[in-house]
Each structure stands twice: as structure tokens, then as C-alpha cells.
Coordinates of C-alpha atoms in Angstrom, one line a residue:
M2 CA 3.2 1.1 13.8
E3 CA 3.2 -2.4 15.4
A4 CA 5.3 -1.0 18.3
S5 CA 2.8 1.9 18.8
G6 CA -0.1 -0.5 18.8
L7 CA 1.5 -2.9 21.3
A8 CA 2.4 0.1 23.5
I9 CA -1.2 1.3 23.5
I10 CA -2.4 -2.2 24.6
V11 CA 0.2 -2.5 27.3
I12 CA -0.6 1.0 28.7
L13 CA -4.3 0.2 28.8
V14 CA -3.9 -3.2 30.4
V15 CA -1.4 -1.9 33.0
S16 CA -3.4 1.3 33.7
F17 CA -6.7 -0.5 34.3
Q18 CA -5.0 -3.1 36.4
L19 CA -3.4 -0.5 38.7
F20 CA -6.3 1.8 38.7
P21 CA -9.5 -0.3 38.6
Y22 CA -12.6 1.2 36.9
M23 CA -16.1 0.1 37.8
V24 CA -18.9 -0.3 35.2
N25 CA -22.4 -0.9 36.6
G26 CA -20.9 -2.1 39.8
E27 CA -18.4 -4.5 38.1
R28 CA -14.8 -4.0 37.5
L29 CA -13.7 -3.5 33.9
A30 CA -11.2 -6.4 33.5
P31 CA -7.9 -5.5 32.0
T32 CA -8.1 -8.6 29.9
A33 CA -11.1 -7.1 28.1
F34 CA -8.6 -5.0 26.1
L35 CA -7.1 -8.2 24.7
A36 CA -10.4 -9.4 23.3
G37 CA -9.6 -7.7 20.0
F38 CA -7.3 -10.5 19.0
G39 CA -10.4 -12.8 18.8
N40 CA -12.7 -10.2 17.3
E41 CA -14.9 -11.6 14.6
A42 CA -14.3 -8.7 12.3
L43 CA -10.5 -9.0 12.6
I44 CA -10.6 -12.8 11.8
T45 CA -12.8 -12.0 8.8
I46 CA -10.3 -9.3 7.7
C47 CA -7.4 -11.8 8.0
A48 CA -9.3 -14.4 6.0
L49 CA -10.1 -11.9 3.2
M50 CA -6.4 -10.9 3.2
I51 CA -5.4 -14.5 2.6
M52 CA -8.0 -15.0 -0.1
G53 CA -6.8 -11.8 -1.8
K54 CA -3.3 -13.3 -1.8
G55 CA -4.7 -16.4 -3.4
L56 CA -6.1 -14.4 -6.3
E57 CA -2.7 -12.5 -6.6
A58 CA -0.5 -15.6 -6.4
T59 CA -2.6 -17.6 -9.0
G60 CA -3.0 -14.7 -11.4
A61 CA -6.8 -15.1 -11.3
L62 CA -7.4 -11.5 -12.6
Q63 CA -4.7 -11.7 -15.4
P64 CA -7.2 -12.1 -18.3
L65 CA -8.9 -8.9 -17.2
A66 CA -5.6 -7.1 -17.0
M67 CA -4.7 -8.3 -20.5
F68 CA -8.1 -7.1 -21.9
L69 CA -7.4 -3.7 -20.5
A70 CA -3.8 -3.7 -21.9
K71 CA -5.2 -4.4 -25.4
A72 CA -7.9 -1.6 -24.9
W73 CA -5.2 0.9 -24.0
T74 CA -3.5 0.2 -27.3
A75 CA -6.7 0.7 -29.3
R76 CA -8.6 3.5 -27.4
P77 CA -6.5 5.0 -24.7
K78 CA -9.0 7.5 -23.4
L79 CA -11.9 5.1 -23.1
A80 CA -9.5 2.4 -21.7
S81 CA -8.5 4.9 -19.0
L82 CA -12.2 5.2 -18.0
A83 CA -12.7 1.4 -18.2
T84 CA -9.6 0.9 -16.0
L85 CA -10.9 3.3 -13.4
G86 CA -14.4 1.7 -13.4
I87 CA -13.2 -1.9 -13.2
A88 CA -10.7 -1.0 -10.4
A89 CA -13.6 0.5 -8.4
I90 CA -15.9 -2.4 -9.0
L91 CA -13.3 -5.0 -8.1
S92 CA -12.4 -3.1 -4.9
A93 CA -16.0 -3.3 -3.7
F94 CA -15.5 -7.0 -3.2
L95 CA -11.8 -7.5 -2.9
N96 CA -9.1 -5.9 -0.7
N97 CA -7.8 -3.1 -2.9
T98 CA -4.1 -4.1 -2.4
P99 CA -4.2 -7.2 -4.8
V100 CA -6.2 -5.1 -7.3
V101 CA -3.6 -2.4 -7.3
I102 CA -0.8 -4.9 -7.5
M103 CA -2.5 -6.6 -10.5
L104 CA -2.9 -3.3 -12.4
L105 CA 0.4 -1.6 -11.6
P106 CA 2.7 -3.7 -13.8
M107 CA 0.1 -3.6 -16.7
L108 CA -0.2 0.1 -16.5
I109 CA 3.5 0.7 -16.3
G110 CA 4.0 -1.5 -19.3
V111 CA 1.3 0.3 -21.3
A112 CA 2.9 3.6 -20.4
V113 CA 6.3 2.5 -21.6
R114 CA 4.8 1.0 -24.8
N115 CA 2.7 4.1 -25.6
K116 CA 5.3 6.6 -24.4
F117 CA 3.2 8.5 -21.9
A118 CA 3.9 9.2 -18.2
P119 CA 2.3 6.5 -15.9
S120 CA 1.9 9.2 -13.3
S121 CA -1.2 10.4 -15.1
I122 CA -3.0 7.1 -14.5
L123 CA -1.5 5.3 -11.5
M124 CA -2.7 7.6 -8.8
P125 CA -6.2 7.9 -10.3
V126 CA -6.5 4.1 -10.4
G127 CA -5.4 3.8 -6.8
F128 CA -8.0 6.4 -5.7
A129 CA -10.6 4.6 -7.8
T130 CA -10.1 1.5 -5.7
L131 CA -10.6 3.5 -2.5
I132 CA -13.9 4.8 -3.9
G133 CA -15.0 1.3 -4.8
G134 CA -14.0 0.1 -1.4
M135 CA -16.7 2.3 0.2
A136 CA -19.5 0.5 -1.6
T137 CA -19.9 -2.7 0.5
T138 CA -19.3 -4.0 4.0
I139 CA -16.4 -6.1 2.7
G140 CA -14.9 -3.4 0.5
T141 CA -12.2 -2.5 3.1
S142 CA -11.1 -3.9 6.4
T143 CA -12.2 -0.7 8.0
N144 CA -15.8 -1.1 6.7
L145 CA -16.0 -4.5 8.4
L146 CA -14.7 -3.2 11.7
I147 CA -17.1 -0.3 11.7
V148 CA -20.2 -2.3 10.9
S149 CA -19.1 -4.9 13.5
I150 CA -18.8 -2.2 16.2
A151 CA -22.1 -0.7 15.2
A152 CA -23.8 -4.1 15.7
D153 CA -22.1 -4.5 19.1
Q154 CA -23.5 -1.1 20.1
G155 CA -27.1 -2.4 19.4
L156 CA -27.7 -1.2 15.8
E157 CA -29.4 -3.4 13.3
P158 CA -26.7 -5.3 11.3
F159 CA -25.8 -3.8 8.0
G160 CA -26.4 -5.8 4.8
M161 CA -23.6 -6.1 2.3
F162 CA -25.1 -3.5 0.0
D163 CA -26.9 -1.2 2.5
F164 CA -24.8 1.8 1.6
T165 CA -24.0 1.0 -2.0
L166 CA -26.5 3.5 -3.4
P167 CA -24.9 6.7 -2.1
V168 CA -21.5 5.4 -3.3
L169 CA -22.9 4.8 -6.7
M170 CA -24.3 8.3 -6.9
V171 CA -21.3 10.2 -5.6
G172 CA -18.7 7.7 -6.8
V173 CA -19.6 8.2 -10.4
V174 CA -18.7 11.9 -10.0
G175 CA -15.5 10.9 -8.3
V176 CA -14.5 8.5 -11.1
L177 CA -15.2 11.2 -13.7
Y178 CA -13.0 13.6 -11.8
L179 CA -10.2 11.0 -11.8
W180 CA -10.7 10.4 -15.5
L181 CA -10.9 14.0 -16.8
V182 CA -9.4 16.3 -14.1
A183 CA -6.9 14.5 -11.9
P184 CA -4.4 13.7 -14.8
R185 CA -4.3 17.4 -15.6
L186 CA -3.5 18.3 -12.0
L187 CA -0.6 15.8 -11.7
P188 CA 2.8 16.8 -13.0
E189 CA 4.1 14.6 -15.8
R190 CA 6.7 12.3 -14.2
K191 CA 8.9 10.7 -16.9
Q192 CA 8.6 7.0 -17.5
P193 CA 10.4 4.6 -15.2
L194 CA 12.5 2.0 -16.9
S195 CA 13.6 4.5 -19.5
D196 CA 16.9 6.4 -20.0
R197 CA 15.1 9.5 -18.8
S198 CA 13.7 8.0 -15.6
P199 CA 13.9 10.6 -12.8
R200 CA 13.9 8.0 -10.0
V201 CA 17.0 8.4 -7.9
F202 CA 18.6 5.3 -6.5
N203 CA 21.1 4.7 -3.7
A204 CA 23.9 2.7 -5.2
M205 CA 27.4 1.4 -4.2
F206 CA 30.3 1.3 -6.7
H207 CA 32.8 -1.4 -5.8
I208 CA 36.4 -0.7 -6.9
N209 CA 38.6 -3.7 -7.7
E210 CA 42.2 -4.0 -8.9
T211 CA 41.3 -3.7 -12.6
S212 CA 39.0 -0.6 -12.2
A213 CA 40.1 2.5 -14.1
A214 CA 39.6 4.5 -10.9
C215 CA 41.9 2.2 -8.8
G216 CA 45.0 4.1 -7.7
L217 CA 43.7 7.4 -8.8
T218 CA 43.0 10.3 -6.5
F219 CA 39.4 11.1 -5.6
A220 CA 39.5 14.2 -7.9
E221 CA 41.0 12.1 -10.8
G222 CA 38.3 9.5 -10.3
L223 CA 35.5 12.2 -10.5
A224 CA 37.2 13.5 -13.7
L225 CA 36.6 10.1 -15.3
T226 CA 32.9 10.8 -15.1
G227 CA 33.2 14.4 -16.4
N228 CA 32.9 15.5 -12.8
E229 CA 29.2 14.6 -13.0
M230 CA 29.2 11.9 -10.3
R231 CA 28.3 13.1 -6.8
V232 CA 29.8 10.8 -4.1
D233 CA 28.0 10.7 -0.7
R234 CA 30.9 8.9 1.0
I235 CA 33.8 6.6 0.5
E236 CA 33.8 3.3 2.6
R237 CA 36.9 1.3 3.2
G238 CA 37.2 -2.0 5.1
D239 CA 34.6 -2.8 7.8
G240 CA 32.7 0.4 8.5
L241 CA 35.6 2.8 8.0
S242 CA 34.6 6.1 6.2
V243 CA 37.3 8.0 4.3
T244 CA 37.1 11.8 4.0
K245 CA 36.4 12.9 0.5
L246 CA 39.5 15.0 0.0
P247 CA 40.7 15.6 -3.6
L248 CA 44.0 14.0 -3.0
V249 CA 42.7 10.9 -1.2
K250 CA 43.7 7.7 -3.1
I251 CA 40.9 5.3 -4.3
L252 CA 42.1 1.8 -3.5
A253 CA 40.9 -1.7 -4.5
G254 CA 38.1 -2.7 -2.1
D255 CA 36.8 0.8 -1.7
R256 CA 33.1 1.4 -2.0
L257 CA 31.7 4.7 -3.4
A258 CA 28.2 5.6 -2.2
V259 CA 26.3 7.4 -5.0
R260 CA 22.8 8.6 -5.6
D261 CA 21.6 9.0 -9.2
T262 CA 19.3 7.8 -11.9
P263 CA 19.7 4.3 -13.5
D264 CA 21.1 5.4 -16.8
R265 CA 23.7 7.7 -15.1
L266 CA 24.7 5.0 -12.6
K267 CA 25.3 2.5 -15.5
R268 CA 27.4 5.1 -17.3
F269 CA 29.5 5.9 -14.2
E270 CA 30.0 2.1 -13.7
K271 CA 31.5 1.9 -17.2
Q272 CA 33.6 5.0 -16.8
L273 CA 35.1 4.0 -13.5
G274 CA 35.5 0.3 -14.4
A275 CA 33.7 -0.4 -11.2
T276 CA 30.8 -2.8 -10.4
L277 CA 27.4 -1.9 -9.0
H278 CA 26.7 -5.4 -7.7
G279 CA 29.8 -5.9 -5.6
A280 CA 29.4 -8.8 -3.1
L281 CA 25.6 -9.1 -3.5
G282 CA 25.8 -12.4 -5.2
A283 CA 27.4 -11.6 -8.6
D284 CA 29.3 -14.9 -8.7
D285 CA 26.0 -16.8 -8.4
V286 CA 24.5 -15.3 -11.5
T287 CA 27.3 -14.3 -13.9
S288 CA 29.0 -17.6 -14.8
E289 CA 30.1 -18.0 -18.4
T290 CA 27.0 -19.9 -19.3
H291 CA 24.5 -17.6 -17.6
A292 CA 22.0 -15.7 -19.7
L293 CA 23.3 -12.4 -18.3
K294 CA 26.3 -12.8 -20.5
D295 CA 24.2 -12.6 -23.6
L296 CA 21.1 -10.5 -22.7
Q297 CA 20.8 -7.9 -19.9
H298 CA 17.6 -6.2 -19.0
L299 CA 16.8 -3.6 -16.3
A300 CA 13.7 -3.9 -14.1
E301 CA 12.4 -2.4 -10.9
I302 CA 11.1 -4.4 -8.0
V303 CA 8.7 -2.7 -5.6
V304 CA 8.8 -4.0 -2.1
T305 CA 5.3 -4.8 -0.8
R306 CA 4.2 -5.9 2.6
G307 CA 4.5 -9.6 3.0
S308 CA 6.9 -9.9 0.1
L309 CA 10.2 -11.7 0.0
L310 CA 12.2 -8.5 0.7
H311 CA 9.8 -6.7 3.2
R312 CA 11.8 -5.9 6.4
A313 CA 14.7 -8.0 5.1
T314 CA 18.0 -7.3 3.4
L315 CA 19.3 -8.3 0.0
V316 CA 22.2 -10.1 1.6
G317 CA 20.1 -11.8 4.2
T318 CA 17.5 -13.1 1.7
R319 CA 20.3 -14.3 -0.6
F320 CA 18.4 -12.4 -3.3
A321 CA 20.9 -12.8 -6.1
R322 CA 21.4 -16.6 -5.6
R323 CA 17.6 -17.2 -5.3
T324 CA 16.5 -15.1 -8.2
G325 CA 19.4 -15.0 -10.6
L326 CA 19.2 -11.2 -10.7
L327 CA 21.8 -8.6 -9.8
P328 CA 20.5 -5.9 -7.4
L329 CA 22.2 -2.7 -8.5
A330 CA 20.6 0.1 -6.4
V331 CA 17.8 1.0 -4.1
H332 CA 15.3 3.9 -4.3
R333 CA 13.5 5.2 -1.2
A334 CA 11.1 8.1 -1.4
R335 CA 12.7 11.2 0.3
E336 CA 9.6 12.4 2.2
P337 CA 8.8 13.5 5.7
G338 CA 8.7 10.6 8.1
I339 CA 10.7 8.2 5.9
E340 CA 14.2 7.3 7.0
E341 CA 16.8 7.7 4.3
I342 CA 19.2 4.9 3.2
S343 CA 22.6 5.6 4.7
G344 CA 24.5 2.3 4.6
D345 CA 25.4 -0.4 2.1
I346 CA 22.3 -1.3 0.0
G347 CA 23.0 -5.0 0.6
T348 CA 22.6 -4.7 4.3
T349 CA 19.9 -2.1 4.3
R350 CA 16.6 -3.4 5.8
L351 CA 14.0 -2.7 3.1
R352 CA 10.5 -1.4 3.8
A353 CA 7.2 -1.3 1.9
G354 CA 7.4 1.1 -1.0
D355 CA 11.2 0.8 -1.6
V356 CA 12.2 0.1 -5.2
V357 CA 15.2 -2.2 -6.1
L358 CA 16.8 -1.7 -9.5
V359 CA 17.9 -5.2 -10.8
Q360 CA 19.6 -6.5 -13.9
G361 CA 19.0 -9.9 -15.4
A362 CA 17.7 -12.0 -18.2
D363 CA 14.1 -12.0 -19.3
S364 CA 13.7 -15.6 -18.2
Q365 CA 14.8 -14.8 -14.6
L366 CA 12.4 -11.8 -14.5
E367 CA 9.5 -13.9 -15.8
Q368 CA 10.3 -16.5 -13.2
L369 CA 10.3 -14.0 -10.4
K370 CA 7.0 -12.5 -11.6
R371 CA 5.4 -16.0 -11.6
S372 CA 6.6 -16.6 -8.1
G373 CA 4.2 -13.9 -6.9
T374 CA 6.7 -12.9 -4.1
V375 CA 7.4 -9.4 -5.3
L376 CA 5.9 -6.8 -7.6
V377 CA 8.1 -6.6 -10.8
L378 CA 7.9 -3.5 -13.1
D379 CA 9.8 -4.4 -16.3
G380 CA 7.9 -2.4 -18.9
T381 CA 5.9 -5.4 -20.1
T382 CA 2.2 -6.1 -19.8
N383 CA 2.6 -9.8 -19.2
L384 CA 1.3 -11.0 -15.9
P385 CA 1.8 -14.4 -14.2
R386 CA -1.1 -16.9 -14.4
T387 CA -1.3 -20.4 -13.1
H388 CA -3.6 -23.3 -13.9
R389 CA -5.2 -22.8 -10.5
A390 CA -6.3 -19.3 -11.3
D391 CA -9.9 -20.4 -12.2
R392 CA -10.3 -22.3 -9.0
A393 CA -9.2 -19.3 -6.9
L394 CA -11.6 -17.0 -8.8
V395 CA -14.6 -19.4 -8.4
I396 CA -13.9 -19.8 -4.7
M397 CA -13.8 -16.0 -4.2
I398 CA -17.1 -15.5 -6.1
L399 CA -18.8 -18.2 -4.1
V400 CA -17.6 -16.6 -0.8
V401 CA -19.0 -13.2 -1.8
L402 CA -22.3 -14.7 -3.0
A403 CA -22.8 -16.8 0.1
A404 CA -22.4 -13.7 2.3
A405 CA -24.4 -11.4 0.0
I406 CA -27.4 -13.8 -0.2
G407 CA -27.3 -14.5 3.5
I408 CA -26.5 -18.2 3.3
L409 CA -23.5 -17.7 5.6
P410 CA -22.1 -14.8 7.7
I411 CA -19.1 -13.2 5.9
S412 CA -16.8 -14.4 8.7
V413 CA -17.8 -18.1 8.2
S414 CA -17.9 -17.7 4.4
A415 CA -14.4 -16.2 4.3
I416 CA -12.9 -18.9 6.6
V417 CA -14.4 -21.6 4.5
G418 CA -13.0 -19.9 1.4
V419 CA -9.5 -19.9 2.9
G420 CA -9.8 -23.6 3.6
A421 CA -11.0 -24.2 0.1
M422 CA -8.0 -22.3 -1.4
L423 CA -5.6 -24.2 0.8
A424 CA -7.2 -27.6 -0.1
T425 CA -7.1 -26.8 -3.8
R426 CA -3.5 -25.6 -3.6
C427 CA -4.3 -22.1 -4.8
L428 CA -2.3 -21.1 -1.7
T429 CA 0.4 -22.7 0.4
W430 CA 0.6 -22.3 4.2
K431 CA 3.6 -20.0 3.6
D432 CA 1.5 -17.8 1.3
A433 CA -1.3 -17.7 3.8
S434 CA 0.9 -16.6 6.7
G435 CA 2.8 -14.1 4.4
A436 CA -0.5 -12.5 3.5
L437 CA -1.2 -11.4 7.1
S438 CA 0.1 -8.0 8.1
A439 CA 1.3 -7.8 11.7
Q440 CA 1.0 -4.0 11.3
V441 CA -2.6 -4.1 10.3
I442 CA -3.5 -6.6 13.0
M443 CA -1.8 -4.6 15.8
I444 CA -3.3 -1.4 14.7
I445 CA -6.8 -2.9 14.7
V446 CA -6.4 -4.6 18.1
A447 CA -5.0 -1.4 19.6
S448 CA -7.8 0.6 18.1
L449 CA -10.4 -1.8 19.4
A450 CA -8.9 -1.5 22.8
L451 CA -9.0 2.3 22.7
G452 CA -12.6 2.2 21.4
L453 CA -13.6 -0.1 24.3
A454 CA -11.9 2.2 26.8
M455 CA -13.7 5.2 25.4
T456 CA -17.1 3.5 25.4
E457 CA -16.9 1.9 28.9
T458 CA -15.4 5.0 30.6
G459 CA -18.0 7.3 29.1
G460 CA -15.4 9.1 26.9
A461 CA -17.4 8.6 23.8
V462 CA -20.5 10.1 25.4
Y463 CA -18.5 13.1 26.7
I464 CA -17.0 13.8 23.3
A465 CA -20.3 13.3 21.5
Q466 CA -22.1 15.6 24.0
G467 CA -19.5 18.3 23.5
F468 CA -19.7 18.1 19.7
V469 CA -23.5 18.2 19.8
E470 CA -23.6 21.1 22.3
G471 CA -21.3 23.1 20.2
A472 CA -23.5 22.6 17.1
R473 CA -26.9 22.2 18.7
L474 CA -28.4 25.2 16.8
L475 CA -27.2 23.7 13.5
P476 CA -29.2 21.4 11.3
T477 CA -28.6 17.7 11.6
P478 CA -27.4 17.3 8.0
F479 CA -24.7 19.9 8.8
I480 CA -23.6 18.1 11.9
L481 CA -23.4 14.9 9.9
S482 CA -21.3 16.6 7.2
M483 CA -18.9 18.0 9.9
L484 CA -18.5 14.5 11.4
M485 CA -17.6 13.1 8.0
L486 CA -15.1 15.9 7.3
V487 CA -13.4 15.4 10.7
M488 CA -13.1 11.6 9.8
A489 CA -11.7 12.5 6.4
I490 CA -9.0 14.7 7.9
L491 CA -8.2 12.2 10.6
T492 CA -7.8 9.2 8.2
N493 CA -5.0 11.0 6.3
V494 CA -3.1 11.6 9.6
V495 CA -3.6 8.3 11.4
S496 CA -4.6 4.8 10.3
N497 CA -8.1 4.7 8.8
A498 CA -8.9 1.7 10.9
A499 CA -8.0 3.7 14.1
A500 CA -10.0 6.6 12.9
G501 CA -13.0 4.4 12.2
I502 CA -12.9 2.4 15.4
I503 CA -12.6 5.5 17.6
G504 CA -15.1 7.5 15.5
T505 CA -17.9 5.0 15.4
P506 CA -19.0 4.9 19.0
I507 CA -18.8 8.7 19.1
A508 CA -20.9 8.9 15.9
I509 CA -23.5 6.6 17.4
Q510 CA -23.7 8.6 20.7
M511 CA -24.0 11.8 18.7
A512 CA -27.1 10.4 16.9
R513 CA -28.6 9.4 20.2
E514 CA -28.0 12.9 21.6
L515 CA -29.7 14.4 18.6
G516 CA -32.5 11.9 18.7
V517 CA -32.0 10.7 15.1
P518 CA -31.2 7.3 13.6
A519 CA -27.6 6.3 14.1
E520 CA -27.2 4.5 10.7
P521 CA -26.4 7.6 8.6
F522 CA -23.9 8.7 11.2
V523 CA -22.2 5.3 11.0
V524 CA -22.2 5.5 7.2
A525 CA -20.7 9.0 7.4
V526 CA -17.8 7.6 9.4
I527 CA -17.3 4.8 6.9
F528 CA -17.2 7.2 4.0
G529 CA -15.0 9.7 5.9
V530 CA -12.3 7.3 6.9
N531 CA -12.1 5.9 3.3
M532 CA -11.2 9.3 1.9
S533 CA -7.5 8.5 2.3
Y534 CA -6.5 10.6 -0.7
A535 CA -4.4 13.5 0.6
T536 CA -1.2 11.8 1.8
P537 CA 0.9 8.8 0.7
F538 CA 0.5 7.4 4.2
G539 CA -3.3 7.6 4.2
Y540 CA -3.6 4.0 2.9
Q541 CA -1.1 1.2 2.4
T542 CA -1.6 1.2 -1.4
N543 CA -0.7 4.8 -1.6
L544 CA 2.9 3.9 -0.7
L545 CA 3.0 1.6 -3.8
L546 CA 1.7 4.4 -5.9
L547 CA 4.3 6.8 -4.5
S548 CA 7.1 4.5 -5.6
A549 CA 5.8 3.1 -8.8
G550 CA 4.6 6.4 -10.2
G551 CA 7.6 8.4 -9.1
Y552 CA 5.3 10.8 -7.2
K553 CA 6.1 13.4 -4.6
F554 CA 4.3 14.0 -1.4
S555 CA 2.8 17.2 -2.9
D556 CA 1.2 15.2 -5.8
F557 CA -1.1 13.5 -3.4
M558 CA -2.2 16.9 -2.0
R559 CA -2.6 18.2 -5.5
A560 CA -5.0 15.5 -6.7
G561 CA -6.3 14.1 -3.4
V562 CA -7.5 17.3 -1.7
P563 CA -9.9 18.3 -4.5
L564 CA -11.2 14.7 -4.6
T565 CA -11.7 14.7 -0.9
A566 CA -13.7 17.9 -1.1
L567 CA -15.8 16.6 -4.0
M568 CA -16.6 13.3 -2.3
W569 CA -17.4 15.1 1.0
L570 CA -19.7 17.6 -0.6
G571 CA -21.4 14.9 -2.6
F572 CA -22.1 12.7 0.4
S573 CA -23.1 15.7 2.5
I574 CA -25.9 16.3 -0.1
V575 CA -26.9 12.7 -0.8
L576 CA -26.9 11.1 2.7
P577 CA -29.5 13.5 4.3
I578 CA -31.8 12.8 1.3
I579 CA -31.5 9.0 1.4
Y580 CA -31.9 8.8 5.2
D581 CA -34.5 11.6 5.3
L582 CA -32.7 13.8 7.8

């Protein structure tokens, strides 16, 4: 995505340099397309990302998660509703990524403890954060961008809570759907971290001289597993692949690439006398005095953007030496558009949403959780919390209050908040830089450049006029509804930031063509682009849900499309009433 964003910027700059375009007698400077890097909304988004990381790293929201965990034990049905409501409320003021990251381990632990499928609650909670994110100007980065563009186009600046009322009215219905209906639509995926976990991992069995399979033929090796093991390939030496013929000998040093569930992989490891960890740092964590010799525990680590493993390899990060954990296998969702794992898991570059199966002592897992560098799912409800958590929470509350009351613009307030978190050591400079997503930044800058090109060249006017001409005989509320539906469809195909930035000038021009206030059309764009429910790629947290919940692509369609229709119909009724259209 970063490459696509950069390509768009390069194409625009080069095109307008080679083919000058005049606006009101003046040339549109190619450098104007680079102004997005200094855009106030982008800087605000980056500051809020960093502050969200501060809350995540300090465990500021841990008491709330623990309260919900206890509620799940006592009254599961009401706890489910409370979790959805709290997730939505938090996401109105925080980036929803730290909210989801906070709740995921707790919900997985609750599911394991109470023996129910986490798939029934993880996706609804993720969607609840998207609903809550619609409610304020700072709820999502896209909201900030859209209201900033609207102000640049001459509209009265939006207040933080200017479109909270319609979200409250329709969002309540959406949350009730997520509570009562969505869990019934979602297939029951078995619990992760259990013997029946359906998640399939890519693993590599390493054969040594003492392995039972060493010296046997391939067919005899399979027989050791009851012919249940399915080998993708046999690797020998540096990059040599051996044909899987029945009479091929299995030699010491060979590596068998296998895809299977955790319990079956561990069983095959024992039957073959092989090792799953191989050269991934086993010597660093399995000395005679190491805790692994006494107590072993399986856990899953979800790779998130900005984490220790994102776009890195297990070998390159020296994961085993740094964490004291053995990486055994890697799971990557087999869905359209996602490249499958084909090489050694140790040298595979990991991406957001990948799941690493690890083995280690409870103390090592707890230490990794406290580091805040990755998302650990180990079946417990314990979350990391530091003595700086209260400071981080107070700083975040003051930032939001200062912006809401009007003491400071949100851009200034957020930057001051980042400075305060760094000064109070809630964050390190490394944490702050790691919180920034190059992908998000490039998409936003490229989208701002496209939006500028559309506005200055008259493209937005042309599209708006065509849309209005085609629907001139229809009532304004219907046109507003159609605009929102188009945005809802577009946001599930491309980035919601791109959809919002491109859609906003078109929406404003449509309102001008119709001779009606532009505010409801801008709000319709905000609501439409936040309906990222139908695909796992609609929003970055959806990828976390895809991995952690063991979902399939079709599950998002199954639960997300009805929610999209419900929210669209609700806003189509409410917006014309509120704005008197």
C-alpha cells in the first residue's frame, strides 16, 4: 500500500510538471501535491496514534478489561452487551486499534475459561469500535481528515460532537444487532489455544541424527505418524528441494514443511523424534536450568503493525534469544490477496495479522506481554499494567477535554499530549516512532494529493454534476442516501481514508449543485466510509480479528453486510430529519 501511495504522488508530481495546468491564471505547482506531508489533520492523526500507543504500552485501560473479565464470569450475556457498549464509547475518543488490542487477549481468555467460541464475540466487538468511531471528529483518523477538508472548502468547522446525535440514535440499534443477532450468524469457530483449535500453522520439522525418522524412507517416515502427516516439501541443504517419492531417504539435516493444527504438529514432532524449533534459537532458551525444562506452555502471538515482528523475520529479530520463547509455527490466513507462506518460517517476513505459535514458560510469556511489543494470546485474562498507567490516562483525558471545550485545537492539544507522555516516560522515543504507520501516512498523503487534483482540475465538480443530473428528479434525502451507500461500498474495497478524502469534495459540490447545506452530505461521507464491516481488509483492526478469531473471509460478509444495511438505512432515515432536508 505504501508503494501504491508513493506511486500516486510521483505520477501526479511528474504529470503536472510535464503538463502544466492553470488555475485562475496561475499554474498549479507540482509541489502542491506534497503539502499533504505537512497537513494539520495528518499531524494530529500521528499524534493521536502515539498517544494511543502510550495507553497500550502502560496498560492504562487494564482495570476496565479486568472488570469486564469478572463480569463475563458472573453474567456472560449482560457482560457481552457491556463489552460492546464500552468498546464503542472508548472508540469515540481513542483510535480503535489500542481498544481492540486491549480487549482481544481478555476476550480470548474468557472464551477459553468459559468454554465458548471467541468467534461469537470478537468480530462484534471489533465492529462496535467502528460504530463508536463515527461519533466524534477524533473517533477515527478518517473523521479528522474529512472535517479538515470540509473546513478547507469553506464550511463551518465541525465541533467534536456535532454528529454524535445521529450516531447515538442509529448506533444503539447497531450494537443491539451485534449483541443479539451477529453471534447467531457467525459459525462457531473452536477455541484457539486448545487441543481442538482449527487454526492451521505452517511449520518446519528438523530431522537430526537421533530422530526416529532419520534413515527411513519417506513412506516409512509417514507411517510413523499413521500416515496422517501431509508434507508440503522436503528441504535439504541450502535451498535444495527433494522430490517426495516414497523411497527417498530422510537424512539428518532435512527439513519437512508441514501445515497442520498445533496439537497434531506436537504429536508428529514426538512420533518423528524431530524438532519444530530447529535453528530458531533453541540453544538460547533450553539450557538445563531454563524454565522450559520444567513447565511448557503454548501461546499465540498476533503480529500487529509497529510490533517487534512486523515486516521482520524470526531469525532477523533474534526472537528466541530476546524473548526466551521457542517459535514453533506460523499461521497466515489463506484468503484472496494474501500471499501464502512458502519458505522456512524462520526467514519468512511476517505481516500484520500473522499468528506465531510459541512455546515457553509462563514467566517469559508474562514478560513479553508486559513489554507491549506484541499481542499475546495465551488463554489468560491478565493484562500488563505499569505504574505510569494513571499518568497516561490523565494525559489522554486532558487532551480530549481541552479539544472538546475549545481551550485548544485538537492538533495542538494532541501534540502537547505527546510531549507530556514523553516527558513523564509513559512512552519512549522508540515507542513513539513505532506507533506511526508508514502505510497509513502514505495512503493519507496520496489521497490528499488525489483530492487536490480532483478539486483544482474541476474533476469533483464534473463527477458531482453527473451524479446530480442522473438523480435530479429524486428527493434530496434519497440522493444523500445513495452517496452514503456508494461510500460504504467503496470503503470495503479501498482504504477508508482514500474513500473519504476523495468523496468529501464531491459531496460538498453535490450539495452546492442541489442548493442545500453541505454539512449533512459531509456527515454522510463520514458515516459511509466508517462502515468497514464487509471485508477483513476494510479496516486495519479487521485483520487482527481475522487472525485472533479464526474467521474466514465469508464470516465478515455474513455478519458485516447486514450491519452495513442496517446502519445505512438508519442513517438514511435519521440524517434528513436532523438536518431538515
